[in-house]
RNA sequence: GGGCCAGUGGUCUAGUGGCUAUGACAUCACCCUUACAAGGUGGAGGUCACAGGUUCAAAUCCUGUCUGGCCCACCA
């Protein structure tokens, strides 16, 4: 026996800092491009830099780190880069707020400059929580190398985005068209359907009087959008609706505007909704748009890009949509044209980001074809492995619902520019060469002279890309598509895409779509879709409720290891939301302490080679072997929850309470009651146990296992290989039986107010325990043992 | 409107037909036991959301209801 090799009495945050700082300094997880090992690649979600990192986000990165570390121990070279998302609206909005600017009022250069100012301040502050959690990203340095931190607004990344555009353009998969689109007045830009959500918003349902031109009779039409009466192009009723059959072919006159419109039968009108009569306006909602396309009506757009009514709206011109609605209702009331008004909850499309109500406005945008490829995409979705399987449905139902192509151009500034120039004279389009970053609004055109009309003047495109057009490149970027062909060829598809379920319809879908267009294949094999960390009461964390937990607070209070263990133990994030409870995180800390103490205890004993193993030692190694198997198969399927729960139980119960208590006397061997061979078996086994335990726990708790292993073995545990299972031993007794026996003895002593070290005169045991009788006798201080039905005599 | 998932002691949770329903946290009582009071032992606490059905047997299977969460939808 000696002094414990682990000096510190407990695991602390200070030791954590020592460990992760050392990893960062020595770049231990750097990606080796020339490796001979198989590559396991993780297409990590780039966090948005301008919002503080959320506890849920950190939890998902911790789990990704578990995957990465496990794969390293299984002999893979792991590509695990950190990306930072820096494009798009939130940055612009922050800049507008802080510097009181808006597009149009300042030059584009100045506007972009202000965005960069905002980005400088946000810098890498958000990354610190990742570092403190011991996450094994390949690099903590920003760079272009494989595995380095990348930024989505770097010229390197943006040029790749432009390259994908050029390639898709050349393949004929992109076209420009003028269509009615989702438009967010708050963000002042077109949105794709994927960026629109719905909310029930209370609004008035107004019954309005229209006149029939031919007969002079009045009809009643219900609508939530009276401000759009000026754009009404038809009145419809359901073909099965007998009430209105007589109106077929007649003409209705719209109130106030006095416009004559046809009345027709059409299945869009539902019998039981409102009065059964519907006024079809251009762009009141999506069904209107479809109707106009189908009927070949020319839409009249009454709402401008500023979200205000335009000249088509007549007397309500210049008013914002909501004001216009109030104004026209007032006017209709004055003329006694409203016969009824009811408050209803109307399912209203809103912008996912700014929460403004969506309007439908016609604009010219670039589109990526997707409607024609729905079947191919569904096939692809069926080939992708989903963890958990039920998440596949989210993607499939989204693909199924896609009805228009993907509008990718936006009228904003801080984003990747659409790389096109136009001949000023004949409007011929010119795309640049791939490989460099282009800013057509300020850079000269890639050609000197128009190939068609010989003009020498060009206009650069001013529009930019949807941020999803950028984000959906991430796997192409990290695998060096179009940059390092041999690397891409060797390592594509990527292994894993981990991401939140709420961005299945955007990030996951668009990534698959783009990679399919560009490569014809799946771009990753596995998709691990995570649910959310919610607050203690199961409510979603949100800024407005004020229940968002800052990961720094958790790390300051409890440290990384309790947090990491909690992340794994708390629940399976691929199946359910998990609740964030400080009490539970703190509780996990006790397990870390227990582990530390077990290791400290074992470190007091010298290591010995065992000539022969005792049955008790065989038993614990067997138990651990089961645990190795269990962990290995579950880790393989990205399940760390079930193994973590079992490992925790093993540490507290099987190992600490039962095995160590029983083996102690033989390990100490005071008074030489045991032979040298028997003692050696104990000393060998406790060290072997600790080794294996540390290794299976290393992916989950890298800092503490690293430290212990380093102190005892002088090696980096994370580059050891994952333990392999061995043959099962044949033992007379089962684990549950042994544990029950111990409990029974402890209970009898306790009931008789004896100390645990007090002796027992005689015990009668089942014969199956014969092979470990010496250990039982010593541990429980038994004077004599007989065999038969259990009986304890004090 | 359609679909999916869930409902188990105060809280969270395991349990897909079979002993007295698992475990954790919290709570209460007792105990310094040669690594660990950030420990140990023991106790209290549940009509398994509700109603009906299938079965020798139901937390578990079926039907319906209620509640919560999510996804989709052309609801004026």
mmCIF file of C-alpha atoms (C1' of nucleotides) in Angstrom, chain A residues 10 222 224 268 270 273 276-278 287 290 346-347 397 401 505 579 583-584 590 593-594 597-598 601 652 656 661 664 668 750 756, chain B residues 1 4-6 11-14 23-26 29-30 33-36 38-43 69-76:
data_model
loop_
_atom_site.group_PDB
_atom_site.id
_atom_site.type_symbol
_atom_site.label_atom_id
_atom_site.label_comp_id
_atom_site.label_asym_id
_atom_site.label_seq_id
_atom_site.Cartn_x
_atom_site.Cartn_y
_atom_site.Cartn_z
ATOM 1 C CA UNK A 10 -11.881 15.775 -5.557
ATOM 2 C CA UNK A 222 -67.286 36.347 -45.918
ATOM 3 C CA UNK A 224 -60.792 38.151 -43.465
ATOM 4 C CA UNK A 268 -61.956 25.619 -53.838
ATOM 5 C CA UNK A 270 -66.323 24.824 -49.446
ATOM 6 C CA UNK A 273 -67.358 27.659 -44.765
ATOM 7 C CA UNK A 276 -70.338 29.381 -49.304
ATOM 8 C CA UNK A 277 -69.361 32.293 -51.536
ATOM 9 C CA UNK A 278 -65.711 33.326 -51.801
ATOM 10 C CA UNK A 287 -55.019 29.187 -52.603
ATOM 11 C CA UNK A 290 -53.064 28.816 -57.310
ATOM 12 C CA UNK A 346 -57.321 32.721 -38.303
ATOM 13 C CA UNK A 347 -54.358 30.536 -39.161
ATOM 14 C CA UNK A 397 -43.860 14.850 -45.170
ATOM 15 C CA UNK A 401 -45.692 19.101 -49.383
ATOM 16 C CA UNK A 505 -37.281 21.193 -43.677
ATOM 17 C CA UNK A 579 -35.606 19.161 -19.077
ATOM 18 C CA UNK A 583 -30.537 19.920 -9.275
ATOM 19 C CA UNK A 584 -29.966 17.030 -11.630
ATOM 20 C CA UNK A 590 -21.715 13.271 -7.255
ATOM 21 C CA UNK A 593 -16.747 12.550 -7.323
ATOM 22 C CA UNK A 594 -17.524 8.907 -6.727
ATOM 23 C CA UNK A 597 -12.689 8.472 -5.216
ATOM 24 C CA UNK A 598 -12.849 4.963 -6.612
ATOM 25 C CA UNK A 601 -8.644 4.346 -3.729
ATOM 26 C CA UNK A 652 -22.124 3.196 -7.529
ATOM 27 C CA UNK A 656 -18.103 0.526 -5.291
ATOM 28 C CA UNK A 661 -16.162 -3.781 -0.241
ATOM 29 C CA UNK A 664 -10.766 -4.820 0.198
ATOM 30 C CA UNK A 668 -4.886 -4.963 1.864
ATOM 31 C CA UNK A 750 -28.034 -2.764 11.203
ATOM 32 C CA UNK A 756 -20.609 -3.192 9.913
ATOM 33 C "C1'" G B 1 -59.264 18.982 -40.835
ATOM 34 C "C1'" C B 4 -47.570 11.093 -35.149
ATOM 35 C "C1'" C B 5 -45.987 10.785 -30.005
ATOM 36 C "C1'" A B 6 -46.835 10.979 -24.888
ATOM 37 C "C1'" U B 11 -40.901 15.816 -9.549
ATOM 38 C "C1'" C B 12 -38.624 13.058 -13.507
ATOM 39 C "C1'" U B 13 -38.364 8.113 -15.282
ATOM 40 C "C1'" A B 14 -37.849 2.192 -16.539
ATOM 41 C "C1'" G B 23 -34.770 3.625 -10.671
ATOM 42 C "C1'" A B 24 -33.263 8.711 -9.659
ATOM 43 C "C1'" C B 25 -34.047 13.494 -7.226
ATOM 44 C "C1'" A B 26 -36.509 15.586 -3.146
ATOM 45 C "C1'" A B 29 -35.130 8.379 10.624
ATOM 46 C "C1'" C B 30 -30.576 6.245 11.924
ATOM 47 C "C1'" U B 33 -17.964 1.746 7.937
ATOM 48 C "C1'" U B 34 -9.220 1.387 7.260
ATOM 49 C "C1'" A B 35 -11.352 5.866 -1.047
ATOM 50 C "C1'" C B 36 -15.775 8.787 -0.525
ATOM 51 C "C1'" A B 38 -20.267 15.514 -2.400
ATOM 52 C "C1'" G B 39 -20.833 8.909 2.046
ATOM 53 C "C1'" G B 40 -23.861 4.608 3.982
ATOM 54 C "C1'" U B 41 -28.437 1.907 5.784
ATOM 55 C "C1'" G B 42 -33.553 1.921 6.333
ATOM 56 C "C1'" G B 43 -38.611 4.014 5.854
ATOM 57 C "C1'" G B 69 -46.488 18.189 -27.306
ATOM 58 C "C1'" C B 70 -45.065 17.936 -32.416
ATOM 59 C "C1'" C B 71 -45.720 17.552 -37.849
ATOM 60 C "C1'" C B 72 -48.612 18.404 -42.243
ATOM 61 C "C1'" A B 73 -52.862 20.850 -44.873
ATOM 62 C "C1'" C B 74 -55.574 25.016 -50.813
ATOM 63 C "C1'" C B 75 -59.794 26.943 -43.681
ATOM 64 C "C1'" A B 76 -62.022 32.004 -47.532
#
